[in-house]
Structures are given as C-alpha cells and as structure tokens.
mmCIF file of C-alpha atoms in Angstrom:
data_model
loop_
_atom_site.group_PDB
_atom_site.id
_atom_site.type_symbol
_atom_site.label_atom_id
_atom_site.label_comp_id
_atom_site.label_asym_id
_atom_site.label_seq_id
_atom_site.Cartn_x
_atom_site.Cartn_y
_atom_site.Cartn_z
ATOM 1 C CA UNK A 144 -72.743 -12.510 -12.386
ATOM 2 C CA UNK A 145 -70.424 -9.693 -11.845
ATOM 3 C CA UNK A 146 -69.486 -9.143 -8.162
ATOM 4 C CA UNK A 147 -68.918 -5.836 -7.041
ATOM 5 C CA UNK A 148 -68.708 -6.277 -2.967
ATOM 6 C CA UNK A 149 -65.986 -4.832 -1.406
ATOM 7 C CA UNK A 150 -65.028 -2.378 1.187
ATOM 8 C CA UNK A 151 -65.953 0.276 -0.886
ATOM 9 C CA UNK A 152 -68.809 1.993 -0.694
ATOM 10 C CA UNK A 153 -70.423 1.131 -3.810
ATOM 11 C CA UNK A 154 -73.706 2.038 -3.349
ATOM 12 C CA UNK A 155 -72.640 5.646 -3.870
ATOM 13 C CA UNK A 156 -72.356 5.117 -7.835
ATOM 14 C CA UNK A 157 -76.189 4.007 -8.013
ATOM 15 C CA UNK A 158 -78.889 7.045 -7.903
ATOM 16 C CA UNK A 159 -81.984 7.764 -7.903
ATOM 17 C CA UNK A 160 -85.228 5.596 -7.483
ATOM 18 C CA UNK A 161 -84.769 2.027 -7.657
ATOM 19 C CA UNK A 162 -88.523 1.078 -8.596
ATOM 20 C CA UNK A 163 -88.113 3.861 -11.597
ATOM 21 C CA UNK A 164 -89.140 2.640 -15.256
ATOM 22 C CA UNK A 165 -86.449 4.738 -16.642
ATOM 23 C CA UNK A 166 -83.046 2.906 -15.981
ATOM 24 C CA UNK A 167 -79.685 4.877 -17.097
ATOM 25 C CA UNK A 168 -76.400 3.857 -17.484
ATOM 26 C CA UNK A 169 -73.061 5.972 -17.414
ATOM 27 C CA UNK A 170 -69.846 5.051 -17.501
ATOM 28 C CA UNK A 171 -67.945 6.419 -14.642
ATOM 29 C CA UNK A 172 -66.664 9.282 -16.020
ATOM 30 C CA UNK A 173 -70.323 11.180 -15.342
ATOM 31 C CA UNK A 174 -70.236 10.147 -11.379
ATOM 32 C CA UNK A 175 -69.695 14.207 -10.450
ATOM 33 C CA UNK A 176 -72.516 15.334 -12.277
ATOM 34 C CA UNK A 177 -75.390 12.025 -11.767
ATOM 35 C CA UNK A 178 -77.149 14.535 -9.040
ATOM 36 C CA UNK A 179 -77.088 17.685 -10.960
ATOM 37 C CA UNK A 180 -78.917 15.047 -14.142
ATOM 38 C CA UNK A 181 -81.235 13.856 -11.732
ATOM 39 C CA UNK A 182 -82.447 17.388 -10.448
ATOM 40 C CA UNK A 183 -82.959 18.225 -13.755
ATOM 41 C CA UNK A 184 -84.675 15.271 -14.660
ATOM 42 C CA UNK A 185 -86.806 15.722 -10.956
ATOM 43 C CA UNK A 186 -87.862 19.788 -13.055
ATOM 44 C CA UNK A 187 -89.411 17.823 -15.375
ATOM 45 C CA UNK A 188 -90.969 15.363 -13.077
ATOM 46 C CA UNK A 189 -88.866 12.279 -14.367
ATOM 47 C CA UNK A 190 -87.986 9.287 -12.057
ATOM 48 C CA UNK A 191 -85.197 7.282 -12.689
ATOM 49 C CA UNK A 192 -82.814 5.019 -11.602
ATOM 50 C CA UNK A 193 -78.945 5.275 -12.678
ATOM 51 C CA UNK A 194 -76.184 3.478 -12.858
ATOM 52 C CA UNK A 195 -72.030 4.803 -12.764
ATOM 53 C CA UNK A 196 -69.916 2.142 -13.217
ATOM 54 C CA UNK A 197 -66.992 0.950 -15.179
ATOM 55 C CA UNK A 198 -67.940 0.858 -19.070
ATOM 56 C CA UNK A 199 -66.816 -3.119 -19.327
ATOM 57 C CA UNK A 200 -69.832 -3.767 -16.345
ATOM 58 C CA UNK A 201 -72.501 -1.743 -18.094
ATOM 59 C CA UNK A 202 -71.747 -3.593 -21.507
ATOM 60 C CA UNK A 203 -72.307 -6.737 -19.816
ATOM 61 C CA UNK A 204 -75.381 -5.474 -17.747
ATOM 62 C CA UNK A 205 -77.005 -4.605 -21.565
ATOM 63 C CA UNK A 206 -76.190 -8.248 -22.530
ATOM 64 C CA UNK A 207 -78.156 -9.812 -19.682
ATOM 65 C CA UNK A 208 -75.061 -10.136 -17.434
ATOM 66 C CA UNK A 209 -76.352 -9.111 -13.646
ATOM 67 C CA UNK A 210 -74.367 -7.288 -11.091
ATOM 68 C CA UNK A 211 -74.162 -8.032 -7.126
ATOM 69 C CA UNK A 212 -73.574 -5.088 -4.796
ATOM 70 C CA UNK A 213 -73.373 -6.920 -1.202
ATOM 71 C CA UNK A 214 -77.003 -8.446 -1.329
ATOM 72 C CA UNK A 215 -78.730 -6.492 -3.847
ATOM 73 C CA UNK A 216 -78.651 -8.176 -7.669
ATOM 74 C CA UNK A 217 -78.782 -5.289 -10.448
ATOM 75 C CA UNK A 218 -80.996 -6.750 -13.483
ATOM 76 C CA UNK A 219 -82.198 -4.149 -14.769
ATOM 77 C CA UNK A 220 -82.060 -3.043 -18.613
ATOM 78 C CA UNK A 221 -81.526 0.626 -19.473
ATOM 79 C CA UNK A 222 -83.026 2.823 -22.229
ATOM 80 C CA UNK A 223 -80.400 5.103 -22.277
ATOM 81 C CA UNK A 224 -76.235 4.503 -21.793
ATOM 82 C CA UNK A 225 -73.276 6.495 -21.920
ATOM 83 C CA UNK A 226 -70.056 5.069 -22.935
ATOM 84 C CA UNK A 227 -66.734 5.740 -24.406
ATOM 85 C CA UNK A 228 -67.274 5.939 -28.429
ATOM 86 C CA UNK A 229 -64.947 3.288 -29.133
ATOM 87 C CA UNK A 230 -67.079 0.746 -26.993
ATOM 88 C CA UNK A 231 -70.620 2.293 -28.715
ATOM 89 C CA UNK A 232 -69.464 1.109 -32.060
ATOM 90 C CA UNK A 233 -70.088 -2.612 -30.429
ATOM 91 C CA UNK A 234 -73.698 -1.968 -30.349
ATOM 92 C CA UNK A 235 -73.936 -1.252 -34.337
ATOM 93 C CA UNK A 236 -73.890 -5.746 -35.143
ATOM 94 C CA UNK A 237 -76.631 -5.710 -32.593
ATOM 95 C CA UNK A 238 -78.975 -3.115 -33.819
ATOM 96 C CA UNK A 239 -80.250 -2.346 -30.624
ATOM 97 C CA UNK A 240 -79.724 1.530 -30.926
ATOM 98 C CA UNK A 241 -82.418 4.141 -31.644
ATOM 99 C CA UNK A 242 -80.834 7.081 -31.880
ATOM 100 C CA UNK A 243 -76.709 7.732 -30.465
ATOM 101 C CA UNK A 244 -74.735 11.028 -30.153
ATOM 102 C CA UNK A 245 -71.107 12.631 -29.378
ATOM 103 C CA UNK A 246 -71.565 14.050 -25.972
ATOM 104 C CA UNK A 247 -68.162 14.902 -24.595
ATOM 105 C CA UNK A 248 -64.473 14.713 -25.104
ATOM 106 C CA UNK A 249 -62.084 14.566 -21.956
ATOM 107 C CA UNK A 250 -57.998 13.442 -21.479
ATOM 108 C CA UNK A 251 -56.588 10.458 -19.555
ATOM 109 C CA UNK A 252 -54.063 11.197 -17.183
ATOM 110 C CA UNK A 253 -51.439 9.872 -14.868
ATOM 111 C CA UNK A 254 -51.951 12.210 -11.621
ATOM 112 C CA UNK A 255 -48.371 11.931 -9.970
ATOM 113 C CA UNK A 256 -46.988 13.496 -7.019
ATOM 114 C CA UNK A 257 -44.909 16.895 -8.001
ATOM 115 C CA UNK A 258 -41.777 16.232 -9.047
ATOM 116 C CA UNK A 259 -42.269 12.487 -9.799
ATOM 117 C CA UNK A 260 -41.884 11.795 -13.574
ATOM 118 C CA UNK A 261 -44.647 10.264 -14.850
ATOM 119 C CA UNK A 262 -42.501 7.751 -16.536
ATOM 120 C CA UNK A 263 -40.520 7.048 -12.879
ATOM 121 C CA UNK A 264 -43.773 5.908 -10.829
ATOM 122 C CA UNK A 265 -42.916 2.902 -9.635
ATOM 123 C CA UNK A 266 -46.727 1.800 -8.289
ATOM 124 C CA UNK A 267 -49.756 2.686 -10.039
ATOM 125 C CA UNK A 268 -53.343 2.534 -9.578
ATOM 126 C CA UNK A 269 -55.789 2.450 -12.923
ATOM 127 C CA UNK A 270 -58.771 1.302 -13.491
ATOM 128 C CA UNK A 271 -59.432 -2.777 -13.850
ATOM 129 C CA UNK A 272 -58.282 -3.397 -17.685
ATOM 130 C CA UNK A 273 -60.569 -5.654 -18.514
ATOM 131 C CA UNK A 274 -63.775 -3.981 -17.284
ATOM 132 C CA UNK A 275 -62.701 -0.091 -17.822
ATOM 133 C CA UNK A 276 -62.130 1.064 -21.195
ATOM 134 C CA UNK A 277 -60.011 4.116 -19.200
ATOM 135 C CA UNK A 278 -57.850 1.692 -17.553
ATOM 136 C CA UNK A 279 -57.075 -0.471 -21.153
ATOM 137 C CA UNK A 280 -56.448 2.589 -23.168
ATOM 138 C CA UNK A 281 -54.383 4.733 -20.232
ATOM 139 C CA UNK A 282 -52.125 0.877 -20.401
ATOM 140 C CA UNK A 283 -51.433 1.466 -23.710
ATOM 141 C CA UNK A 284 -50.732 4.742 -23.701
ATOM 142 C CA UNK A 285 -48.297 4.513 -20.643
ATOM 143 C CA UNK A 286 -46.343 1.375 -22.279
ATOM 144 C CA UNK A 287 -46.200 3.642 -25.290
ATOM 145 C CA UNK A 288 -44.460 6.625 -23.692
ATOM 146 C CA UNK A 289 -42.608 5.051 -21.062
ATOM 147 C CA UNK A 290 -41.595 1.877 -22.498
ATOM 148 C CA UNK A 291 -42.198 -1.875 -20.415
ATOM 149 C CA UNK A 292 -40.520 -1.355 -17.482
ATOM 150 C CA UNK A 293 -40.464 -4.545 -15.126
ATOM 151 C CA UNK A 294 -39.692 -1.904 -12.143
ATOM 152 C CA UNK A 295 -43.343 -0.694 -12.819
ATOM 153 C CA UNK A 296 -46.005 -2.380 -10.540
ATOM 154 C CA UNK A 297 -50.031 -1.790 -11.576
ATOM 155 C CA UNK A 298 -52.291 -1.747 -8.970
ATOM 156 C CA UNK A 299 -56.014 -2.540 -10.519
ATOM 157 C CA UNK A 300 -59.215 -1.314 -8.954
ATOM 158 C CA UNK A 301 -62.380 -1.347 -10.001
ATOM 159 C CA UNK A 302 -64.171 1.832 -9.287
ATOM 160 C CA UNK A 303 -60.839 3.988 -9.953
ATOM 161 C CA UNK A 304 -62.889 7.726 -9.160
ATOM 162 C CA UNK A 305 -63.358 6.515 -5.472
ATOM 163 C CA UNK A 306 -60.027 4.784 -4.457
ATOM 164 C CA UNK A 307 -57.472 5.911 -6.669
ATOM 165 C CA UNK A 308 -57.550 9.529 -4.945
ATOM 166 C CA UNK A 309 -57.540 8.229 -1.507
ATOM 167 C CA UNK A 310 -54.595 5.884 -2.372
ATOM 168 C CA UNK A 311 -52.942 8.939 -3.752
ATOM 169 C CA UNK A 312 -53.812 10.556 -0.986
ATOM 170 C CA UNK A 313 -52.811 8.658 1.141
ATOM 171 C CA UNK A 314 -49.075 7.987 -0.633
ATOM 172 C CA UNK A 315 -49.671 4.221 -1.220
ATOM 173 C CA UNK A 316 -49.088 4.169 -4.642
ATOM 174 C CA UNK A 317 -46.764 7.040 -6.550
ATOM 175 C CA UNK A 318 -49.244 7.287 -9.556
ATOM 176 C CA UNK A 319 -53.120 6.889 -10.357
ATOM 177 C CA UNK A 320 -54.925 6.980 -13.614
ATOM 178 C CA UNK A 321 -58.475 9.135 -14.609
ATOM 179 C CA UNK A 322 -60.052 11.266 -16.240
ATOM 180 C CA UNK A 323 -58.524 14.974 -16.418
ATOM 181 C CA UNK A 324 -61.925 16.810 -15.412
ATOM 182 C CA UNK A 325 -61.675 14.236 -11.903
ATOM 183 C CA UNK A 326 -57.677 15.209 -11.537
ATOM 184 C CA UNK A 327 -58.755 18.928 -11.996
ATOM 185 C CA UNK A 328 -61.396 18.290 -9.303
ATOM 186 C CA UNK A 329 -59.065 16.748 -7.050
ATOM 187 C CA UNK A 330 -56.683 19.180 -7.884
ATOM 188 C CA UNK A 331 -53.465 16.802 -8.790
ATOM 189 C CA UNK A 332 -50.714 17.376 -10.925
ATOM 190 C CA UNK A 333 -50.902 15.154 -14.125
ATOM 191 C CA UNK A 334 -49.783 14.124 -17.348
ATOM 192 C CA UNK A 335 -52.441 13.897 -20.262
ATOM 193 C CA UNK A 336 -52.137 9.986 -21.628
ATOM 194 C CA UNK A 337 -54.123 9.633 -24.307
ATOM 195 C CA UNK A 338 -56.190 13.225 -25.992
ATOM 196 C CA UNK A 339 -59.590 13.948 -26.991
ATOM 197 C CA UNK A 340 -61.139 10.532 -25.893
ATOM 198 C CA UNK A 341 -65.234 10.863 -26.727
ATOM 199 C CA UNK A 342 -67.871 9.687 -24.839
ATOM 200 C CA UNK A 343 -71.275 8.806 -26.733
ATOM 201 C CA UNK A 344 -74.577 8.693 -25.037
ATOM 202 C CA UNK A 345 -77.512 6.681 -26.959
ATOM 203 C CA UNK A 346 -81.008 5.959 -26.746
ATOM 204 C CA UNK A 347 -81.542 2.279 -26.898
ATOM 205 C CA UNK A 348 -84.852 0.718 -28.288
ATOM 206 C CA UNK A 349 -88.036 0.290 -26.205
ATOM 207 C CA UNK A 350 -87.064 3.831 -25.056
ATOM 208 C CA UNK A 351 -90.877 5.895 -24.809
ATOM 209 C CA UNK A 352 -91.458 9.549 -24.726
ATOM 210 C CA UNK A 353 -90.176 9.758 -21.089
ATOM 211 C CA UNK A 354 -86.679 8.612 -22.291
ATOM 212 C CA UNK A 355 -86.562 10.124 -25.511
ATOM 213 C CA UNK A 356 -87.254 13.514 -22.892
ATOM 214 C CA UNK A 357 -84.538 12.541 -20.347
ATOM 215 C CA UNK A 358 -82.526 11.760 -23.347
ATOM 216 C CA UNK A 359 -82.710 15.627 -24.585
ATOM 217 C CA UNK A 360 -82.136 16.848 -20.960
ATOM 218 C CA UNK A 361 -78.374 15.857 -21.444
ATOM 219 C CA UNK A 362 -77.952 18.337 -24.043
ATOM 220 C CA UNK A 363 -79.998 21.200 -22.447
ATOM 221 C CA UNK A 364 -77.781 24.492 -21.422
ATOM 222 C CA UNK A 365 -77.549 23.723 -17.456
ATOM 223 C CA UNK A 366 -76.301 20.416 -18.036
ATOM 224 C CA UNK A 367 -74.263 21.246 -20.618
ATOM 225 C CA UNK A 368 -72.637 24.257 -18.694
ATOM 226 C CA UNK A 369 -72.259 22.017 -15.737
ATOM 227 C CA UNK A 370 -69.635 19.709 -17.442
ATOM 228 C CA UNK A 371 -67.870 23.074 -19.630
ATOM 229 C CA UNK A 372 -67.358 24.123 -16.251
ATOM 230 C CA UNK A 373 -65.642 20.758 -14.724
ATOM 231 C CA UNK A 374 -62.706 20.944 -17.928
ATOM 232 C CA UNK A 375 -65.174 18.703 -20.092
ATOM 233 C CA UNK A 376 -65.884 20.435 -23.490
ATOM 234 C CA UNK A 377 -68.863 19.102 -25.944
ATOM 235 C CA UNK A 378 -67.974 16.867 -28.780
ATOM 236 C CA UNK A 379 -69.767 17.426 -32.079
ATOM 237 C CA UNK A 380 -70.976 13.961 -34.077
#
C-alpha cells in the first residue's frame, strides 16, 4: 500500500463523487483543469470520481496496488487514465487497453529565481523519481546539461504542483521542477528541460457507453480550448 499522508493537503487532488461508477485517473499534470472536466462531464449528466496524482501511483493503483490518504484506502480501478506516453507503452504486454490517444504535449522546466542560472541552483525540489515520470526524466535532463555536481542537493516531494511553488515561494529551495503550463500559471521564470513530452489518455477495458462518452468529452472544443489557453498545445497520434 502506497501511503500518501502528510501535511499536505492531499485530498485536494481527488474530485468528484466518490460512490461514482466511472473512476478516472490523471497524472498530475491535468490538476488545473480536473473541475473544468468535471463540469463538462456534470452537462452531460456524468458522475465520476477522479484521481491527480503522480503517474508512478496511478500505474500501481491499475495493478491492484491501493493508496492511503490519512484514513481513507483508494481501491478503486479506473476506465479511463492519463499518463505520460512513455509510461502508456507499459500497458501494450498487458492488453488491457481499448482504445488510447495523443492528448497533449507540454515542456519540463527548472523554475529558478531571476538571475540564478539554472545550472547554479544549489537546492532543488522535483518530483519523487521513482513515482513521477516528471521528476525521473527532468533528473536526466538536468545531469545532462549541467553535469553531476556534488554541490547540487535534490529535495524530493511527492505531489510537486502543490509544494514545490510554496517552497519557491517561500525561498527554501533556489530551484523547483514542473510542467511549463504550471510555471506559466505561477508565473516563474524557467528553463525548458526536456521538449515536447506527450501525454496519452486511454480507455481501458470494461469501459461502457458512459466512459467511452466521458472519454470523447476530453477532446471536445471547451476542453480542448481550456488547456490551448494554459500553454498546453494538442498532440496528434
């Protein structure tokens, strides 16, 4: 069982109603724009409960892996999942997909303060490494273009879109990794990481016509012009 109790507010990055058939999972990069699905969804008079966490939780959630939030155990199974497209291509040995599409493509950055170098940040906050796809890949990336510095401390957290602006904020570390749409949002100064990074979404099976519906609803114009308008641009399969 994963544990996910802390002083953060986690709660915040579950939505909707929790007795809904329809379960959804997102990785984290879709926590801005969860309410704006779920009105949409409401238009059509579909209930559902959703998930934004890290993409390493939700891969274990689909494999039976539960998740503890204070007292409350997460076991459900979703029929639909968004996740970085490198991490979809796990479900292809498993056949367990009925249908999967490019949604998006987005950045990584480094947000730093101004006129800190990205590669001169001593402390930095990303996203746990071995349960966020963002914070493995923004790693790499960083080792690649600043080189292994032992002056370099990394700070992990786990749900990076909540604390790593208030420890910016806040000037405990001197750098923070996300996604550029959330540094735009924030409004930080950044250096892009790693480019075009594409997030999938896919139906899984046992999804029914309700899904398959909510499933179309990502693509439809207000949704889609909802992200366009946060710095996220579509990706074409």
């Amino acid at each position: 069982m994963i544990d996910l109790t802390s002083d953060w507010n986690r709660v915040e990055d579950l939505f909707g109603e929790v007795g809904s058939k329809l379960v959804i999972f997102f990785d984290t990069y879709f926590c801005n724009f969860a309410e704006k699905y779920l009105s949409l969804l409401g238009e059509s008079y579909i209930k559902a409960f959703m998930e934004c966490l890290p993409s390493g939780v939700l891969l274990r959630q689909i494999f039976n892996e539960k998740v503890k939030v204070g007292n409350l155990v997460l076991d459900r199974s979703p029929l639909i999942v968004s996740l970085p497209s490198q991490e979809m291509r796990g479900f292809r040995d498993w056949e367990i997909l009925l249908t999967r599409r490019a949604y998006v493509r987005t950045n990584s950055v480094l947000v730093t303060p101004e006129g800190i170098d990205a590669c001169k940040a001593r402390k930095i906050a990303l996203p746990n490494p071995g349960l966020s796809f963002l914070g493995r890949s923004a790693l790499g990336s960083l080792t690649k273009r600043c080189g292994d510095s032992e002056s370099r401390e990394v700070h992990p957290v786990l749900l990076h879109h909540r604390e790593i602006p208030v420890l910016l904020k806040e000037g405990r570390v001197e750098g923070g990794v996300m996604w550029e749409h959330e540094a735009k949002l924030n409004g930080f100064n950044y250096t892009v990481l790693k480019r075009n990074v594409v997030m999938e979404v896919a139906l899984l099976k046992g999804a029914d016509k309700v899904a398959m519906n909510a499933f179309e609803l990502l693509f439809s114009q207000k949704m889609v012009e909802t992200l366009e308008s946060s710095g996220l641009s579509r990706a074409v399969s």
